[in-house]
């Protein structure tokens, strides 16, 4: 099955254009089948390099939480490890040791109840999605084991979440046959209401998932209240419903900016937490983490023991082979930045997010729906009822190179169209100011459009003449006519980044 979209092309176009590389390659190259002959490495590099120029610049991609800049020293370490398969733990014991250090650092950062010298329980994953699948499987198996032991049915497990969960929770539910019971959002409340969540818990609930940093608005859900309400319900019913915290984005923010906030293993019902190393863990795409409160929370039967590569190696992952570079990079960041460095980065990101929020509010056109406490991002809607404006602004910003997603909110709030600007470490104050400037210009375009695609302009007719003797100029210009024009069509794209011009 092919999940990618194949461009429909006629026979001639089905070949890759090789204009630039034509000094190396004379024949057109097929795109969707293996070429018969080899080509030189220079040609292969140049063709692919050129085609990739059409991708957007990752640094201007304000849609993503995922890291787009790391220090060159870390880039070097990553390149040095690019040929190491992480699965070969016995062959690369130091890489395995670095992963173990990362798991222990994260578990302690999240206040796991570990005694001095005790080893934390957790694994590195490809991202938070895999981490959530593993955590979900552990909850499902523990629930099934309890139900079986009690002689009760165990075929209808469910998870209670907010309707704002990221798609990976829906994937988990569908792939592993668990019902997702979603607490609906409502006007002014864009995260899971803990009271409603606890009301929805029943004897088949394998866990309640709280998000530390909602994907849609960056807001932290109230894990403390959820824990307290659930503890009361557990006592009353005799159930043992646990909590998972999806801290994909917030897990590397809250410990540094809000150390007093109780969202982690300080809450007794929190049994596992995931976090994306490749988001505010400050590593390039390809690393996530899941940690459990204790060994008892990860059923032994989910762990495989392999020995064909050497010594006995326990593994609990969905994939077997994967790169080592991201694990090494995560350890680099922990070692290099320490608590102080992470706090500085997060404070800076927050400051840039405030600059953005203030600038947006000054326009008087937007309502900012993200909170001051949360992931450093600004989520905002247009005042008024026209939801198409958000999508049009997103498209207009794209012409300046910025990628800002516009999306409608989930069930109950589909009438809201939100724009979201994520601030990462490499998005500094200068960029924030430049972004606001471009946003102002994009808004002008939208306003022009609203006036029917016409813009009041002056038109000059210029006559070019020969240069004055000795002036060194190429020509002289004389304005022969100056007129006020009402209708000049707006959307004329000019080279060089300008999107509006008079011609
Ligand atoms: C709250 C939340 N959970 C899970 C994920 C999935 O994370 P990953 O991309 O690391 O798989 C995301 C991604 O944005 C997220 O925001």
Coordinates of C-alpha atoms and ligand atoms in Angstrom, one line a residue:
X1 CA 0.0 0.0 0.0
X2 CA 1.3 3.4 -0.9
X3 CA 0.4 6.1 1.5
X4 CA 2.2 8.9 -0.2
X5 CA 0.7 11.0 -3.0
X6 CA 2.3 10.3 -6.4
X7 CA 2.1 13.2 -8.7
X8 CA 0.2 12.5 -11.9
X9 CA 2.6 13.2 -14.7
X10 CA 2.7 12.5 -18.4
X11 CA 5.5 10.3 -19.6
X12 CA 7.9 13.1 -20.3
X13 CA 7.4 14.7 -17.0
X14 CA 7.8 11.4 -15.1
X15 CA 11.5 11.9 -15.4
X16 CA 13.4 14.0 -13.0
X17 CA 14.6 17.3 -14.5
X18 CA 18.3 17.3 -14.5
X19 CA 19.1 20.8 -15.9
X20 CA 21.5 21.9 -13.2
X21 CA 23.2 18.6 -13.0
X22 CA 23.3 18.1 -16.7
X23 CA 27.1 18.5 -16.8
X24 CA 27.1 15.1 -15.0
X25 CA 23.9 13.4 -16.3
X26 CA 22.7 13.4 -19.9
X27 CA 19.6 11.1 -19.6
X28 CA 16.4 12.0 -17.7
X29 CA 16.1 10.0 -14.5
X30 CA 12.9 8.1 -13.5
X31 CA 11.2 9.4 -10.4
X32 CA 9.0 6.5 -9.3
X33 CA 11.1 3.5 -10.4
X34 CA 14.7 2.5 -9.9
X35 CA 16.9 3.8 -12.6
X36 CA 18.8 1.2 -14.6
X37 CA 22.2 2.8 -14.3
X38 CA 24.1 4.4 -11.5
X39 CA 24.9 8.1 -11.6
X40 CA 27.8 10.0 -10.0
X41 CA 27.6 11.0 -6.4
X42 CA 27.9 14.7 -7.3
X43 CA 24.9 14.5 -9.6
X44 CA 22.8 12.6 -7.0
X45 CA 23.7 15.1 -4.4
X46 CA 23.0 18.1 -6.5
X47 CA 19.6 16.8 -7.9
X48 CA 18.3 16.0 -4.4
X49 CA 19.8 19.2 -2.8
X50 CA 18.1 21.3 -5.5
X51 CA 14.7 19.7 -5.1
X52 CA 14.9 20.1 -1.3
X53 CA 15.3 23.9 -1.8
X54 CA 11.6 24.0 -2.3
X55 CA 10.9 22.8 1.3
X56 CA 10.3 25.6 3.7
X57 CA 13.0 26.8 6.1
X58 CA 12.7 24.8 9.3
X59 CA 13.7 27.9 11.4
X60 CA 10.6 29.8 10.0
X61 CA 8.3 26.8 10.7
X62 CA 6.4 28.3 13.6
X63 CA 3.9 25.3 13.4
X64 CA 6.2 22.9 15.2
X65 CA 7.4 22.3 18.7
X66 CA 10.3 20.2 17.3
X67 CA 13.9 21.5 17.7
X68 CA 15.4 23.1 14.6
X69 CA 18.7 24.3 16.0
X70 CA 21.4 22.7 18.1
X71 CA 25.0 23.7 18.8
X72 CA 27.6 22.7 16.2
X73 CA 29.4 20.6 18.8
X74 CA 26.3 18.5 19.3
X75 CA 25.7 18.3 15.5
X76 CA 29.3 16.8 15.3
X77 CA 28.5 14.2 18.0
X78 CA 25.4 13.2 16.2
X79 CA 27.2 12.8 12.9
X80 CA 29.9 10.7 14.6
X81 CA 27.2 8.3 15.9
X82 CA 25.1 8.2 12.7
X83 CA 26.2 4.6 11.9
X84 CA 25.3 3.2 15.3
X85 CA 22.2 1.1 15.6
X86 CA 20.8 1.8 19.1
X87 CA 19.4 -1.8 19.2
X88 CA 22.9 -3.3 19.4
X89 CA 23.1 -2.5 23.0
X90 CA 25.8 -5.1 23.8
X91 CA 27.9 -3.7 21.0
X92 CA 27.5 -0.1 22.0
X93 CA 27.3 -0.3 25.8
X94 CA 28.3 3.3 26.3
X95 CA 25.3 4.5 24.2
X96 CA 23.1 2.3 26.3
X97 CA 24.6 3.8 29.4
X98 CA 23.9 7.3 28.1
X99 CA 20.2 6.3 27.6
X100 CA 20.0 5.0 31.1
X101 CA 21.5 8.2 32.5
X102 CA 18.9 10.2 30.5
X103 CA 16.0 8.0 31.9
X104 CA 17.3 8.6 35.5
X105 CA 17.8 12.3 35.0
X106 CA 14.3 12.7 33.6
X107 CA 12.7 10.5 36.3
X108 CA 14.3 12.6 39.0
X109 CA 13.4 15.8 37.3
X110 CA 9.8 14.5 37.4
X111 CA 10.1 13.7 41.1
X112 CA 9.9 9.9 40.8
X113 CA 10.0 8.4 44.3
X114 CA 13.5 6.9 44.0
X115 CA 15.8 6.3 46.9
X116 CA 19.5 7.3 46.5
X117 CA 21.2 5.0 44.0
X118 CA 17.9 3.4 42.9
X119 CA 17.5 2.9 39.2
X120 CA 14.5 4.6 37.4
X121 CA 12.2 2.7 35.1
X122 CA 11.8 4.1 31.6
X123 CA 12.9 3.9 28.0
X124 CA 13.9 6.2 25.1
X125 CA 11.5 6.2 22.2
X126 CA 11.2 7.7 18.8
X127 CA 9.0 10.4 20.2
X128 CA 6.0 11.0 22.5
X129 CA 3.7 8.9 20.2
X130 CA 5.7 5.7 20.8
X131 CA 6.1 6.6 24.5
X132 CA 2.3 7.0 24.8
X133 CA 1.7 3.6 23.0
X134 CA 4.0 1.9 25.5
X135 CA 2.5 3.7 28.5
X136 CA -1.0 2.9 27.3
X137 CA -0.1 -0.8 26.8
X138 CA 1.2 -1.0 30.3
X139 CA -2.0 0.5 31.7
X140 CA -4.2 -1.9 29.6
X141 CA -2.2 -5.0 30.7
X142 CA -2.3 -4.0 34.4
X143 CA -6.1 -3.4 34.2
X144 CA -6.6 -6.7 32.4
X145 CA -4.6 -8.6 34.9
X146 CA -6.5 -7.1 37.8
X147 CA -9.9 -7.8 36.1
X148 CA -8.9 -11.4 35.3
X149 CA -7.8 -11.9 38.9
X150 CA -11.1 -10.7 40.1
X151 CA -13.0 -12.9 37.6
X152 CA -14.5 -9.8 35.8
X153 CA -14.9 -9.0 32.1
X154 CA -11.8 -7.4 30.6
X155 CA -12.8 -6.8 27.0
X156 CA -14.0 -3.2 27.1
X157 CA -11.1 -1.0 28.3
X158 CA -11.4 2.8 28.0
X159 CA -9.2 5.9 28.5
X160 CA -10.7 9.2 29.6
X161 CA -9.0 12.3 28.0
X162 CA -9.9 15.8 26.9
X163 CA -11.1 16.2 23.3
X164 CA -7.9 18.3 22.8
X165 CA -5.6 15.2 22.9
X166 CA -3.0 14.9 20.2
X167 CA -3.8 12.4 17.4
X168 CA -1.4 9.8 18.9
X169 CA -4.0 9.1 21.6
X170 CA -6.6 8.3 18.9
X171 CA -4.0 6.1 17.2
X172 CA -3.3 4.2 20.4
X173 CA -7.1 3.8 21.0
X174 CA -7.7 2.4 17.5
X175 CA -4.6 0.3 17.1
X176 CA -4.8 -1.3 20.6
X177 CA -8.6 -1.5 20.8
X178 CA -9.3 0.8 23.7
X179 CA -12.3 3.2 23.7
X180 CA -11.4 6.9 24.0
X181 CA -13.8 8.7 26.1
X182 CA -13.3 12.4 25.5
X183 CA -14.3 15.3 27.7
X184 CA -15.8 17.9 25.4
X185 CA -14.3 21.4 25.4
X186 CA -16.4 24.5 25.9
X187 CA -16.3 28.2 25.2
X188 CA -13.5 29.7 27.4
X189 CA -12.3 26.2 28.5
X190 CA -9.9 24.7 26.0
X191 CA -8.6 21.8 28.1
X192 CA -10.0 18.8 29.9
X193 CA -12.2 19.7 32.8
X194 CA -11.0 17.4 35.7
X195 CA -14.4 17.3 37.3
X196 CA -16.0 16.1 34.1
X197 CA -13.2 13.6 33.5
X198 CA -13.6 12.0 36.9
X199 CA -17.3 11.8 36.3
X200 CA -16.6 9.8 33.1
X201 CA -14.4 7.3 34.8
X202 CA -15.9 3.8 35.2
X203 CA -14.6 0.4 36.2
X204 CA -13.3 -0.2 32.7
X205 CA -11.1 3.0 32.7
X206 CA -7.5 1.9 32.4
X207 CA -6.2 5.5 33.0
X208 CA -7.1 9.2 32.7
X209 CA -4.6 11.1 30.6
X210 CA -3.9 14.7 31.5
X211 CA -1.9 16.9 29.1
X212 CA 0.9 19.2 30.4
X213 CA 0.8 21.6 27.4
X214 CA -2.2 21.1 25.2
X215 CA -1.2 20.9 21.6
X216 CA -3.9 23.4 20.6
X217 CA -3.2 26.2 23.1
X218 CA -0.2 25.2 25.1
X219 CA -2.2 25.3 28.3
X220 CA -1.4 22.9 31.3
X221 CA -4.2 20.8 32.4
X222 CA -4.9 20.7 36.2
X223 CA -3.3 17.3 37.1
X224 CA -3.4 18.1 40.8
X225 CA -7.1 18.6 40.9
X226 CA -7.6 15.5 38.7
X227 CA -5.4 13.5 41.2
X228 CA -7.4 14.7 44.2
X229 CA -10.8 14.1 42.7
X230 CA -9.8 10.7 41.3
X231 CA -8.4 9.7 44.7
X232 CA -11.8 10.4 46.3
X233 CA -13.6 8.4 43.6
X234 CA -11.1 5.5 43.9
X235 CA -11.7 5.3 47.6
X236 CA -15.4 5.4 47.2
X237 CA -15.6 2.7 44.5
X238 CA -12.7 0.6 45.4
X239 CA -11.3 1.0 41.9
X240 CA -7.6 1.8 41.3
X241 CA -7.8 4.2 38.3
X242 CA -4.3 5.7 37.6
X243 CA -3.2 8.9 35.7
X244 CA -0.8 9.3 32.8
X245 CA 0.6 12.7 32.1
X246 CA 1.3 13.5 28.5
X247 CA 4.0 16.1 29.1
X248 CA 5.2 15.9 25.4
X249 CA 5.9 19.7 25.4
X250 CA 5.5 20.8 29.1
X251 CA 7.7 18.2 30.6
X252 CA 10.8 20.2 29.9
X253 CA 9.2 23.5 30.8
X254 CA 7.3 23.1 34.1
X255 CA 10.3 21.8 36.1
X256 CA 12.4 24.9 35.1
X257 CA 9.8 27.7 35.1
X258 CA 7.1 26.4 37.6
X259 CA 8.9 24.2 40.1
X260 CA 6.1 24.6 42.6
X261 CA 3.5 23.3 40.2
X262 CA 2.5 19.8 41.2
X263 CA 1.8 17.8 38.0
X264 CA 4.3 14.9 38.1
X265 CA 5.1 11.9 40.4
X266 CA 4.5 14.1 43.4
X267 CA 0.9 13.2 42.7
X268 CA 0.4 9.6 44.0
X269 CA -1.9 8.6 41.1
X270 CA 0.5 9.6 38.4
X271 CA 2.0 6.3 37.3
X272 CA 3.7 7.2 34.0
X273 CA 4.8 10.3 32.1
X274 CA 6.0 10.9 28.6
X275 CA 8.0 13.8 27.3
X276 CA 9.4 14.6 23.8
X277 CA 13.2 15.0 23.9
X278 CA 12.8 16.6 20.5
X279 CA 10.6 19.4 21.7
X280 CA 11.7 21.4 24.7
X281 CA 14.3 18.7 25.5
X282 CA 16.1 20.6 22.7
X283 CA 17.1 17.7 20.5
X284 CA 16.4 17.3 16.7
X285 CA 13.4 15.1 15.7
X286 CA 13.6 11.5 16.7
X287 CA 13.6 11.1 20.5
X288 CA 11.0 10.8 23.2
X289 CA 10.9 9.3 26.7
X290 CA 8.5 7.4 28.9
X291 CA 9.2 6.9 32.6
X292 CA 7.2 4.9 35.1
X293 CA 6.7 5.7 38.8
X294 CA 8.0 2.2 39.8
X295 CA 8.7 -1.3 38.5
X296 CA 5.2 -2.4 39.6
X297 CA 3.6 0.0 37.1
X298 CA 5.3 -1.7 34.1
X299 CA 4.0 -5.4 33.8
X300 CA 6.9 -7.7 33.4
X301 CA 5.3 -9.7 30.6
X302 CA 5.6 -6.7 28.2
X303 CA 9.4 -6.7 28.5
X304 CA 11.2 -8.9 26.0
X305 CA 14.6 -10.3 26.7
X306 CA 16.9 -10.8 23.8
X307 CA 20.3 -12.4 23.8
X308 CA 21.3 -13.1 20.3
X309 CA 23.4 -10.0 20.1
X310 CA 25.4 -10.9 23.2
X311 CA 24.3 -10.5 26.7
X312 CA 20.7 -10.6 28.0
X313 CA 19.0 -7.3 27.0
X314 CA 15.5 -6.3 28.2
X315 CA 13.6 -4.2 25.6
X316 CA 10.2 -2.5 25.6
X317 CA 9.8 -0.6 22.4
X318 CA 7.6 -0.9 19.3
X319 CA 10.5 -0.7 16.9
X320 CA 13.8 -2.7 17.2
X321 CA 16.5 -0.8 15.2
X322 CA 16.9 2.9 15.4
X323 CA 19.6 5.6 15.4
X324 CA 21.7 6.4 18.4
X325 CA 22.4 10.0 17.6
X326 CA 19.3 11.5 19.2
X327 CA 20.0 9.7 22.5
X328 CA 23.6 11.0 22.5
X329 CA 22.3 14.5 21.7
X330 CA 19.9 14.4 24.6
X331 CA 22.7 13.5 27.0
X332 CA 24.8 16.3 25.5
X333 CA 22.0 18.8 26.3
X334 CA 21.6 17.6 29.9
X335 CA 25.4 17.7 30.5
X336 CA 25.9 21.0 28.7
X337 CA 22.9 23.0 29.9
X338 CA 22.2 21.6 33.4
X339 CA 19.2 23.0 35.2
X340 CA 20.4 26.6 34.8
X341 CA 20.8 26.3 31.1
X342 CA 17.4 24.8 30.5
X343 CA 15.8 27.4 32.8
X344 CA 17.5 30.2 30.8
X345 CA 16.3 28.8 27.5
X346 CA 12.8 28.4 28.7
X347 CA 12.7 31.9 30.2
X348 CA 13.9 33.3 26.9
X349 CA 11.3 31.5 25.0
X350 CA 8.6 32.8 27.3
X351 CA 9.9 36.3 26.9
X352 CA 9.7 36.0 23.1
X353 CA 6.2 34.6 23.4
X354 CA 5.2 37.6 25.6
X355 CA 6.6 40.0 22.9
X356 CA 4.5 38.2 20.3
X357 CA 1.4 38.2 22.5
X358 CA 1.7 42.0 23.3
X359 CA 2.2 42.8 19.6
X360 CA -0.8 40.8 18.6
X361 CA -3.0 42.4 21.3
X362 CA -1.8 45.9 20.2
X363 CA -3.4 45.4 16.8
X364 CA -6.8 45.1 18.5
X365 CA -7.8 42.5 16.0
X366 CA -7.1 39.3 17.9
X367 CA -8.1 37.4 21.1
X368 CA -5.2 35.5 22.6
X369 CA -6.5 32.3 24.0
X370 CA -3.2 30.8 25.3
X371 CA -2.4 31.3 28.9
X372 CA 0.6 33.1 30.5
X373 CA 1.5 29.8 32.2
X374 CA 2.1 27.0 29.8
X375 CA 4.1 26.2 26.7
X376 CA 5.8 29.3 25.1
X377 CA 3.4 29.8 22.3
X378 CA 0.7 32.2 21.3
X379 CA -2.7 30.8 20.2
X380 CA -5.1 33.4 18.9
X381 CA -8.3 33.9 17.1
X382 CA -9.7 36.8 15.1
X383 CA -12.3 38.9 16.9
X384 CA -15.6 38.6 15.1
X385 CA -17.2 35.6 13.4
X386 CA -15.3 35.3 10.1
X387 CA -13.4 32.0 10.6
X388 CA -12.0 32.1 7.1
X389 CA -9.8 35.0 8.1
X390 CA -7.5 32.7 10.2
X391 CA -6.8 30.5 7.2
X392 CA -6.3 33.5 4.9
X393 CA -3.9 35.1 7.3
X394 CA -2.0 31.8 7.5
X395 CA -1.7 31.8 3.7
X396 CA -0.7 35.4 3.6
X397 CA 2.1 34.8 6.2
X398 CA 3.4 32.0 4.1
X399 CA 4.2 34.5 1.4
X400 CA 6.7 36.1 3.8
X401 CA 8.2 32.6 4.5
X402 CA 6.5 32.1 7.9
X403 CA 4.6 28.9 8.5
X404 CA 1.8 29.5 11.0
X405 CA -0.9 26.9 11.2
X406 CA -4.6 27.7 11.3
X407 CA -7.0 25.0 12.5
X408 CA -10.5 24.6 13.8
X409 CA -10.9 23.5 17.4
X410 CA -12.3 20.0 18.3
X411 CA -15.9 18.9 19.0
X412 CA -18.2 21.6 20.5
X413 CA -15.9 24.4 19.4
X414 CA -15.6 23.7 15.7
X415 CA -16.7 27.3 15.0
X416 CA -13.4 28.6 16.4
X417 CA -10.5 28.9 14.0
X418 CA -7.2 29.3 15.8
X419 CA -3.7 30.4 14.7
X420 CA -0.7 29.2 16.7
X421 CA 2.8 30.5 16.8
X422 CA 5.2 28.2 18.7
X423 CA 8.3 29.8 20.1
X424 CA 11.4 27.6 20.1
X425 CA 14.9 28.4 21.3
X426 CA 16.0 29.6 17.9
X427 CA 13.2 32.1 17.6
X428 CA 14.7 35.2 19.2
X429 CA 13.3 38.7 19.9
X430 CA 14.5 40.1 16.6
X431 CA 12.6 37.4 14.8
X432 CA 9.5 38.0 16.9
X433 CA 9.6 41.7 16.0
X434 CA 10.2 40.9 12.3
X435 CA 7.3 38.4 12.4
X436 CA 5.0 41.1 13.9
X437 CA 6.0 43.5 11.2
X438 CA 5.2 40.9 8.5
X439 CA 2.0 40.1 10.2
X440 CA 1.0 43.8 10.0
X441 CA 1.6 43.7 6.3
X442 CA -0.3 40.5 5.8
X443 CA -3.2 42.0 7.7
X444 CA -3.2 45.0 5.4
X445 CA -3.5 42.6 2.5
X446 CA -6.5 40.9 4.1
X447 CA -8.1 44.3 4.7
X448 CA -7.5 45.3 1.1
X449 CA -9.0 42.1 0.0
X450 CA -12.1 42.8 2.2
X451 CA -12.5 46.1 0.3
X452 CA -13.0 44.1 -2.8
X453 CA -9.5 43.6 -4.0
X454 CA -8.8 47.3 -4.6
X455 CA -6.3 49.6 -3.0
X456 CA -6.0 53.3 -3.2
X457 CA -2.7 54.2 -4.9
X458 CA -0.9 56.9 -6.8
X459 CA 0.2 56.2 -10.3
X460 CA 3.3 58.0 -11.8
X461 CA 4.2 58.0 -15.4
X462 CA 7.9 58.5 -15.8
X463 CA 9.8 59.5 -18.9
X464 CA 13.4 58.3 -19.1
X465 CA 15.9 60.5 -20.8
X466 CA 19.6 60.4 -21.6
X467 CA 21.9 61.0 -18.6
X468 CA 23.1 64.5 -17.8
X469 CA 26.6 64.9 -19.0
X470 CA 29.2 64.0 -16.4
X471 CA 26.6 62.8 -13.9
X472 CA 27.7 59.2 -14.0
X473 CA 24.0 58.1 -14.0
X474 CA 22.7 55.7 -16.6
X475 CA 19.6 57.8 -17.4
X476 CA 17.5 60.6 -16.1
X477 CA 13.9 60.2 -15.0
X478 CA 11.1 62.8 -15.2
X479 CA 7.6 62.5 -13.8
X480 CA 5.3 63.5 -16.5
X481 CA 2.0 62.5 -14.9
X482 CA 0.9 61.9 -11.4
X483 CA -2.6 60.6 -10.8
X484 CA -4.6 59.1 -8.0
X485 CA -5.9 55.7 -8.9
X486 CA -8.6 53.9 -6.9
X487 CA -8.4 50.5 -8.5
X488 CA -5.1 48.8 -8.7
X489 CA -5.2 45.1 -8.4
X490 CA -3.7 43.9 -5.2
X491 CA -2.2 40.5 -5.5
X492 CA 0.8 41.1 -7.7
X493 CA 3.7 39.0 -6.6
X494 CA 7.1 40.5 -7.1
X495 CA 10.4 38.7 -6.8
X496 CA 12.4 39.4 -3.6
X497 CA 9.8 38.6 -1.0
X498 CA 7.4 41.5 -1.7
X499 CA 3.9 40.4 -2.2
X500 CA 2.2 43.6 -3.1
X501 CA 3.1 46.1 -5.8
X502 CA 1.7 48.5 -8.4
X503 CA 2.4 47.9 -12.0
Ligands
LIG1 C1 0.5 16.8 23.8 C2 1.2 16.0 22.8 N1 1.2 14.7 22.9 C3 1.9 13.9 22.0 C4 2.4 14.5 20.9 C5 3.1 13.6 19.9 O1 4.5 13.8 20.0 P1 5.6 13.2 19.1 O2 5.6 14.1 17.9 O3 6.9 13.4 19.9 O4 5.3 11.8 18.7 C6 2.4 15.8 20.7 C7 3.0 16.5 19.5 O5 2.9 17.6 19.2 C8 1.7 16.6 21.7 O6 1.6 18.0 21.5

